[in-house]
Coordinates of C-alpha atoms in Angstrom, one line a residue:
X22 CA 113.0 150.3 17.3
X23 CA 110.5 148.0 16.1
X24 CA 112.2 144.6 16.3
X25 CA 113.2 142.6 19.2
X26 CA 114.8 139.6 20.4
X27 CA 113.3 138.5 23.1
X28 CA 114.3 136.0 26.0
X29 CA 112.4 134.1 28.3
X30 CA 109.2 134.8 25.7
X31 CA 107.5 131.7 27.0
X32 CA 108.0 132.0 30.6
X33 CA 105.5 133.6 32.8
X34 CA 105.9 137.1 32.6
X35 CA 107.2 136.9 29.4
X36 CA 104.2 135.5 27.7
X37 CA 102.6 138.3 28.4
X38 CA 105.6 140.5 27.8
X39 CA 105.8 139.2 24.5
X40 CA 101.9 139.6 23.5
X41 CA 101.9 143.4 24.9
X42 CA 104.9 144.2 22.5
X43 CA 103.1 142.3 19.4
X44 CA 99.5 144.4 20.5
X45 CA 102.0 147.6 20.1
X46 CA 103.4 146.6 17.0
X47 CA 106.4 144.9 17.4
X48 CA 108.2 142.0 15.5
X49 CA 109.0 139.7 17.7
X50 CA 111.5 137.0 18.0
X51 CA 111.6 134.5 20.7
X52 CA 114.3 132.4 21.6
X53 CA 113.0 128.7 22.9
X54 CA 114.1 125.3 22.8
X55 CA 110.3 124.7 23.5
X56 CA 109.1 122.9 20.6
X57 CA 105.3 123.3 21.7
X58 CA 105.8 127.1 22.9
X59 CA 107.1 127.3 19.3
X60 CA 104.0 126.4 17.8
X61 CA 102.0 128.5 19.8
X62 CA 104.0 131.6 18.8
X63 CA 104.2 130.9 15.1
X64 CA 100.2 130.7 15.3
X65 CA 100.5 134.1 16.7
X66 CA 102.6 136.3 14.0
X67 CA 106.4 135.5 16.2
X68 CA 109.7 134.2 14.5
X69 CA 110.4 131.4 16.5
X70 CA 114.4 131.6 16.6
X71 CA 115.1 127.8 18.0
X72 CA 118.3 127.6 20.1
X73 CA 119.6 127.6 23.9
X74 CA 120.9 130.2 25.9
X75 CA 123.4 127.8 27.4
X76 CA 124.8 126.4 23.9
X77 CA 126.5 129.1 21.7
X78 CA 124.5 128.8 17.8
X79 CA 123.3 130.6 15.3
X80 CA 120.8 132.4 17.5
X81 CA 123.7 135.1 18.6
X82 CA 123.3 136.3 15.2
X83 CA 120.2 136.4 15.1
X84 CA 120.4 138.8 18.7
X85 CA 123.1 140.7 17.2
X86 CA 121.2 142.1 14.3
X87 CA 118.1 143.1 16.5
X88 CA 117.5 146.3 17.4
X89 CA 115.6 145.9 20.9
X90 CA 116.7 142.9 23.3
X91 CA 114.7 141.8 26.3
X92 CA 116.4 139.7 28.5
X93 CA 113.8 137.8 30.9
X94 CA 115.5 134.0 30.8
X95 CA 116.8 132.6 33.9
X96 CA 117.7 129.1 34.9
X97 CA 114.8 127.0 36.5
X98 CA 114.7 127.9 40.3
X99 CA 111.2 125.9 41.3
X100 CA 110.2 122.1 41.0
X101 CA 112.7 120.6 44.1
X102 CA 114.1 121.6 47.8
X103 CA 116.4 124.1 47.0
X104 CA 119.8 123.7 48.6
X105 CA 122.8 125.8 48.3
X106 CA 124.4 123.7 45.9
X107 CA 121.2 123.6 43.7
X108 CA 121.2 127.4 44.1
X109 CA 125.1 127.7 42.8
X110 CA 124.1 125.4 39.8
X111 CA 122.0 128.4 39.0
X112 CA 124.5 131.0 40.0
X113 CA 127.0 129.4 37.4
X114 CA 124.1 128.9 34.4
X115 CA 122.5 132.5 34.8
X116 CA 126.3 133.7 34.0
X117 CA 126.8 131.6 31.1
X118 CA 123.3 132.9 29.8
X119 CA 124.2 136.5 30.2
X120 CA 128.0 136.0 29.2
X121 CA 126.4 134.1 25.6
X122 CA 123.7 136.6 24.8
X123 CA 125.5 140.1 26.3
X124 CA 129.1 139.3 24.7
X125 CA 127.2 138.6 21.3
X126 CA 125.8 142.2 21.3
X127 CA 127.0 145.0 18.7
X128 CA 126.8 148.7 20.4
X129 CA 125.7 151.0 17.8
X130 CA 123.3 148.0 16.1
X131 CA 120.9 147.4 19.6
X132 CA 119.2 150.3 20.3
X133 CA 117.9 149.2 24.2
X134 CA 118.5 146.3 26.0
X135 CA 116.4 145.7 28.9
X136 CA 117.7 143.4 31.4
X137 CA 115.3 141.4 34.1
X138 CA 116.8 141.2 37.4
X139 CA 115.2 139.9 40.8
X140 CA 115.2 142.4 43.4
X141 CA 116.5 139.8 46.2
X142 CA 119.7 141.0 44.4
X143 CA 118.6 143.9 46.9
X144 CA 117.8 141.4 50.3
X145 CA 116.6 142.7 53.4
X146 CA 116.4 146.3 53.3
X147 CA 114.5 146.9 56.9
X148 CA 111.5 148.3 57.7
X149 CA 111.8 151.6 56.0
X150 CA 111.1 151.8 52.3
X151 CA 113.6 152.0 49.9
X152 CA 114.6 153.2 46.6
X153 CA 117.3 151.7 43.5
X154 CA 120.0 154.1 45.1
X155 CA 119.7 151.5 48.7
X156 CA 122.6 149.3 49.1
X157 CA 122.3 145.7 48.6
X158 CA 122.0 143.0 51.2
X159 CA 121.2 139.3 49.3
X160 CA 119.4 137.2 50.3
X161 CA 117.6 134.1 49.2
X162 CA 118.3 134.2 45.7
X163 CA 120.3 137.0 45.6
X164 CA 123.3 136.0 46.6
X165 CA 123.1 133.3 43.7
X166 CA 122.1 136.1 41.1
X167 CA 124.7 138.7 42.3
X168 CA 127.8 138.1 40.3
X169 CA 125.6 138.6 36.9
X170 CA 124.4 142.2 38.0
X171 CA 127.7 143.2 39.3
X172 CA 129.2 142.3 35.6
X173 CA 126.2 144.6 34.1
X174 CA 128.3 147.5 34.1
X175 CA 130.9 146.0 31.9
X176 CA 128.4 146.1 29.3
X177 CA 127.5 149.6 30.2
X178 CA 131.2 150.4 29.5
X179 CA 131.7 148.9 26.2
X180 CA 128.4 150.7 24.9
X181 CA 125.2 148.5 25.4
X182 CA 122.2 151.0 26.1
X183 CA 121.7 148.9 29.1
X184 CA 118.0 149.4 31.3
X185 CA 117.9 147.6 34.6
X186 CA 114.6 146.2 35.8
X187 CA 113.9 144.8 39.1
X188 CA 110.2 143.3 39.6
X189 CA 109.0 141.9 42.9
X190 CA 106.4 139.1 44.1
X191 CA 104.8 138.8 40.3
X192 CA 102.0 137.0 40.8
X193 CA 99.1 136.3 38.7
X194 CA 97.4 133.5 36.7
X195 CA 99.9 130.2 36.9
X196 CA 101.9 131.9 39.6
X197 CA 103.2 130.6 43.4
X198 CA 100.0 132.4 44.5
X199 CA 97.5 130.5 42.5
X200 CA 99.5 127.7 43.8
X201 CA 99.8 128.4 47.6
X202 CA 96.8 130.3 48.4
X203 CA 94.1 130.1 45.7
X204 CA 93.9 126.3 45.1
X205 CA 94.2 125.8 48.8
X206 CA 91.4 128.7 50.2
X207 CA 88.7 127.5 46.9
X208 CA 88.6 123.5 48.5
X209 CA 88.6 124.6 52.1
X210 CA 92.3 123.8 52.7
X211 CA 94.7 125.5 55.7
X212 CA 97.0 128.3 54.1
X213 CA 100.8 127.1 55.2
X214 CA 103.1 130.2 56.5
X215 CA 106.4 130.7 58.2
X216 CA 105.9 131.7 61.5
X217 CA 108.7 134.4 61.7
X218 CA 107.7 136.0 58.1
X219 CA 104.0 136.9 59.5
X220 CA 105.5 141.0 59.6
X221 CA 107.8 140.7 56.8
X222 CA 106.3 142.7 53.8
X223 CA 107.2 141.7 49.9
X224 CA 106.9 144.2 47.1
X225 CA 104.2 142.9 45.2
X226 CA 102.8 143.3 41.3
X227 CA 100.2 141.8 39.2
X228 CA 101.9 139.8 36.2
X229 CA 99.8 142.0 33.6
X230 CA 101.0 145.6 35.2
X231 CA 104.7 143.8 35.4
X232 CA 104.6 143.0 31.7
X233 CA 103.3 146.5 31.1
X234 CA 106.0 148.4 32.6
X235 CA 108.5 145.9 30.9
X236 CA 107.4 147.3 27.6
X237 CA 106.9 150.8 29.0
X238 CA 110.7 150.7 30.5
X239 CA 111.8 149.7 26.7
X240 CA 110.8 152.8 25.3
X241 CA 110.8 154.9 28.4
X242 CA 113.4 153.6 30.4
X243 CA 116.8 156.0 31.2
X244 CA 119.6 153.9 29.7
X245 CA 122.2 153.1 32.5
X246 CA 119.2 153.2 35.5
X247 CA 117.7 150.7 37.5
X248 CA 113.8 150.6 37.8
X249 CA 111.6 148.4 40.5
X250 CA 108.9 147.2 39.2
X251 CA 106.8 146.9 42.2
X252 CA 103.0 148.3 42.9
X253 CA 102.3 151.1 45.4
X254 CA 102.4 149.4 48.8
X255 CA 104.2 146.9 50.2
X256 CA 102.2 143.9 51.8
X257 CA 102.2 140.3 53.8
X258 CA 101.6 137.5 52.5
X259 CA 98.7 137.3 54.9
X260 CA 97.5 140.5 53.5
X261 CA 97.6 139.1 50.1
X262 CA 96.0 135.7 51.1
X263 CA 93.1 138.0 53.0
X264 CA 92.0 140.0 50.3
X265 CA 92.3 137.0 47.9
X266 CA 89.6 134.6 50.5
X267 CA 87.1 138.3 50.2
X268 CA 87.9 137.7 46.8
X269 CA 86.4 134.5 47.0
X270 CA 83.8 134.8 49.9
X271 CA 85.8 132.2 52.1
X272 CA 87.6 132.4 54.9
X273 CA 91.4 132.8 55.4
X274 CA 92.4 129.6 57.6
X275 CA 96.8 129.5 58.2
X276 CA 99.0 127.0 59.5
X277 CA 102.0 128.7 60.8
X278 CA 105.1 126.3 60.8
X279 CA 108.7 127.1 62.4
X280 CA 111.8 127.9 60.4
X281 CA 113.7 124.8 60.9
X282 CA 110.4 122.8 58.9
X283 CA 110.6 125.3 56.5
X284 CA 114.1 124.8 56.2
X285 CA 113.9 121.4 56.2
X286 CA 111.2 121.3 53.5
X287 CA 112.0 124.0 51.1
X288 CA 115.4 124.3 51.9
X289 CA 117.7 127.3 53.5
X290 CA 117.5 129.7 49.8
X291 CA 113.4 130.0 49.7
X292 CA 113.6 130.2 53.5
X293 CA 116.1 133.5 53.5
X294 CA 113.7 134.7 50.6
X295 CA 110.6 134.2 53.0
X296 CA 112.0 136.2 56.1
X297 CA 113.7 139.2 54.2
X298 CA 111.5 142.5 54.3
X299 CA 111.3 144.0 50.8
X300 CA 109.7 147.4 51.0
X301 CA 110.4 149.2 47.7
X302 CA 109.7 152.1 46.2
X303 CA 108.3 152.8 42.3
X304 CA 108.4 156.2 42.5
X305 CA 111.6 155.9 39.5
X306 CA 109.0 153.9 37.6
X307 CA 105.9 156.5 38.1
X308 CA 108.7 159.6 37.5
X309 CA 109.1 157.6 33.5
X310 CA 104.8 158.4 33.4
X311 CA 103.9 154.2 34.2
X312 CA 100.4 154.0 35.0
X313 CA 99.4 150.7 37.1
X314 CA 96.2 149.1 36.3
X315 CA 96.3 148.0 39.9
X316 CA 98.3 150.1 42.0
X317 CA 98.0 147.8 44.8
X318 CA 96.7 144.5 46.1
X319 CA 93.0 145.9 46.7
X320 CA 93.0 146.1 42.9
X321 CA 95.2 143.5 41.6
X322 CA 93.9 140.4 43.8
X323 CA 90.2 140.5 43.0
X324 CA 91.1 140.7 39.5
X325 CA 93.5 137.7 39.9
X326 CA 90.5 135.6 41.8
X327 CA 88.3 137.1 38.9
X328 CA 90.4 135.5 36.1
X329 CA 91.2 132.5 37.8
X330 CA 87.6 131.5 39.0
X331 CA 87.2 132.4 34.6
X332 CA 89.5 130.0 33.4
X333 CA 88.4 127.3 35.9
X334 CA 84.9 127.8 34.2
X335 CA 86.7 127.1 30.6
X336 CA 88.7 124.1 31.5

């Protein structure tokens, strides 16, 4: 398996995704409508395949006639308050995207598909952590991305060598976290939080060991499982924001606000997302032989503040 067709290439996560899989020897093609991202790939060894997941077009074929797929596009989710009627905008797009690129698959011609989920999809699982087997509650997002996972197993049926992957809080260089903590902590600024999320726990990765076990799920990955990509231990966001300000020798100064401002300003989706507890277990991913770079936030934040204070330097 040695070429694949590869959604969301330009994205965040898939960025690096996509410059992992050349580094292992890959041919790559990236769908975009991106005309800039296109450049930047074609300097790079990619075949830029032009085209839209949300317009049927030649690109199909191209998909079709690979022999790995990663599927990483979603709709935009960021950039506005985020209302319920925003979120079903999404709901609606995210299915067309699958329903174009899945339907347009040939069983016996792709040898893996890998399929990027969110693991909200899973909601608020409690206090206790939990594995791929837990039932899910949505929340936040996940009652938006819900009806595309449910139709996965259609595909399953009808043949697609279908890998289910589930990553966490991602964060990373150009992430929410550079955003909402870094920038702020580095001029002296208050960290905003939601009061009633200061004991809720996330499942957090670095963007570089998310990438990683994308590719490693590609070759390794059981076809017909579901795999969260997640570090070792579960964390706050204070936790995160703590070891980031170490990071950086400052110190960690918060602003808690109530739900109903958070509601008000980021609207009722984000807000769910910020009071769920998502304590997950990668013990599926470390049973395929994964090996994390940074197997928690100890790790995975200094390196963050490391790269970031870098690429401040260079600009």
């Amino acid at each position: 398996m040695k070429r694949l067709f590869v959604t969301g290439g330009t994205g965040f996560i898939g960025a690096r995704f996509v410059s992992l899989a050349l580094e292992a020897g890959y041919r790559v093609q990236v769908l975009t409508r991106n005309t800039r991202a296109a450049e930047r790939w074609k300097h790079e060894g990619v075949t830029v395949v032009q085209g839209d997941l949300l317009t049927p077009g030649p690109w199909q074929e191209e998909a079709a006639t690979s022999e790995g797929i990663v599927h990483l596009a979603q709709p935009l989710t960021f950039g506005a308050r985020v209302t319920h009627k925003r979120a079903e905008a999404y709901r609606d797009q995210r299915l067309r995207m699958d329903s174009l690129l899945l339907d347009s698959l040939k069983p016996g011609t792709v040898k893996r598909l890998l399929y990027v989920g969110g693991t909200s999809y899973y909601g608020d699982q409690g206090t206790r952590l939990v594995a791929e087997d837990a039932t899910p509650h949505p929340t936040g997002w996940g009652p938006y991305i819900a009806p595309a996972i449910e139709s996965l197993p259609r595909h399953l049926e009808r043949g697609l060598p279908l890998v289910e992957s589930y990553p966490g809080s991602v964060y990373g260089l150009g992430s929410w976290f550079e955003e909402y903590a870094l920038e702020p902590m580095k001029t002296g600024k208050r960290i905003f939080g939601l009061k009633e999320s200061l004991t809720k726990q996330m499942s957090p990765i670095h963007v570089d060991d998310c990438a990683r076990a994308l590719l490693h799920l590609l070759e390794h990955g059981e076809v017909g499982r579901r795999y969260f990509v997640v570090d070792d231990q579960p964390a706050t966001f204070g936790e995160l924001s703590q070891v980031a300000a170490e990071a950086l020798g400052v110190s960690y100064k918060k602003t808690l606000v109530p739900r109903w401002l958070c509601n008000l300003l980021m609207g009722p989706v984000v807000t769910d997302s910020l009071t769920s507890e998502a304590r997950l277990s990668n013990a599926r991913l470390h049973g395929t032989g994964f090996q994390f770079l940074y197997p928690t936030i100890r790790e995975g934040v200094p390196a963050l503040v490391r790269q970031w204070l870098e690429s401040r330097r260079r600009s």
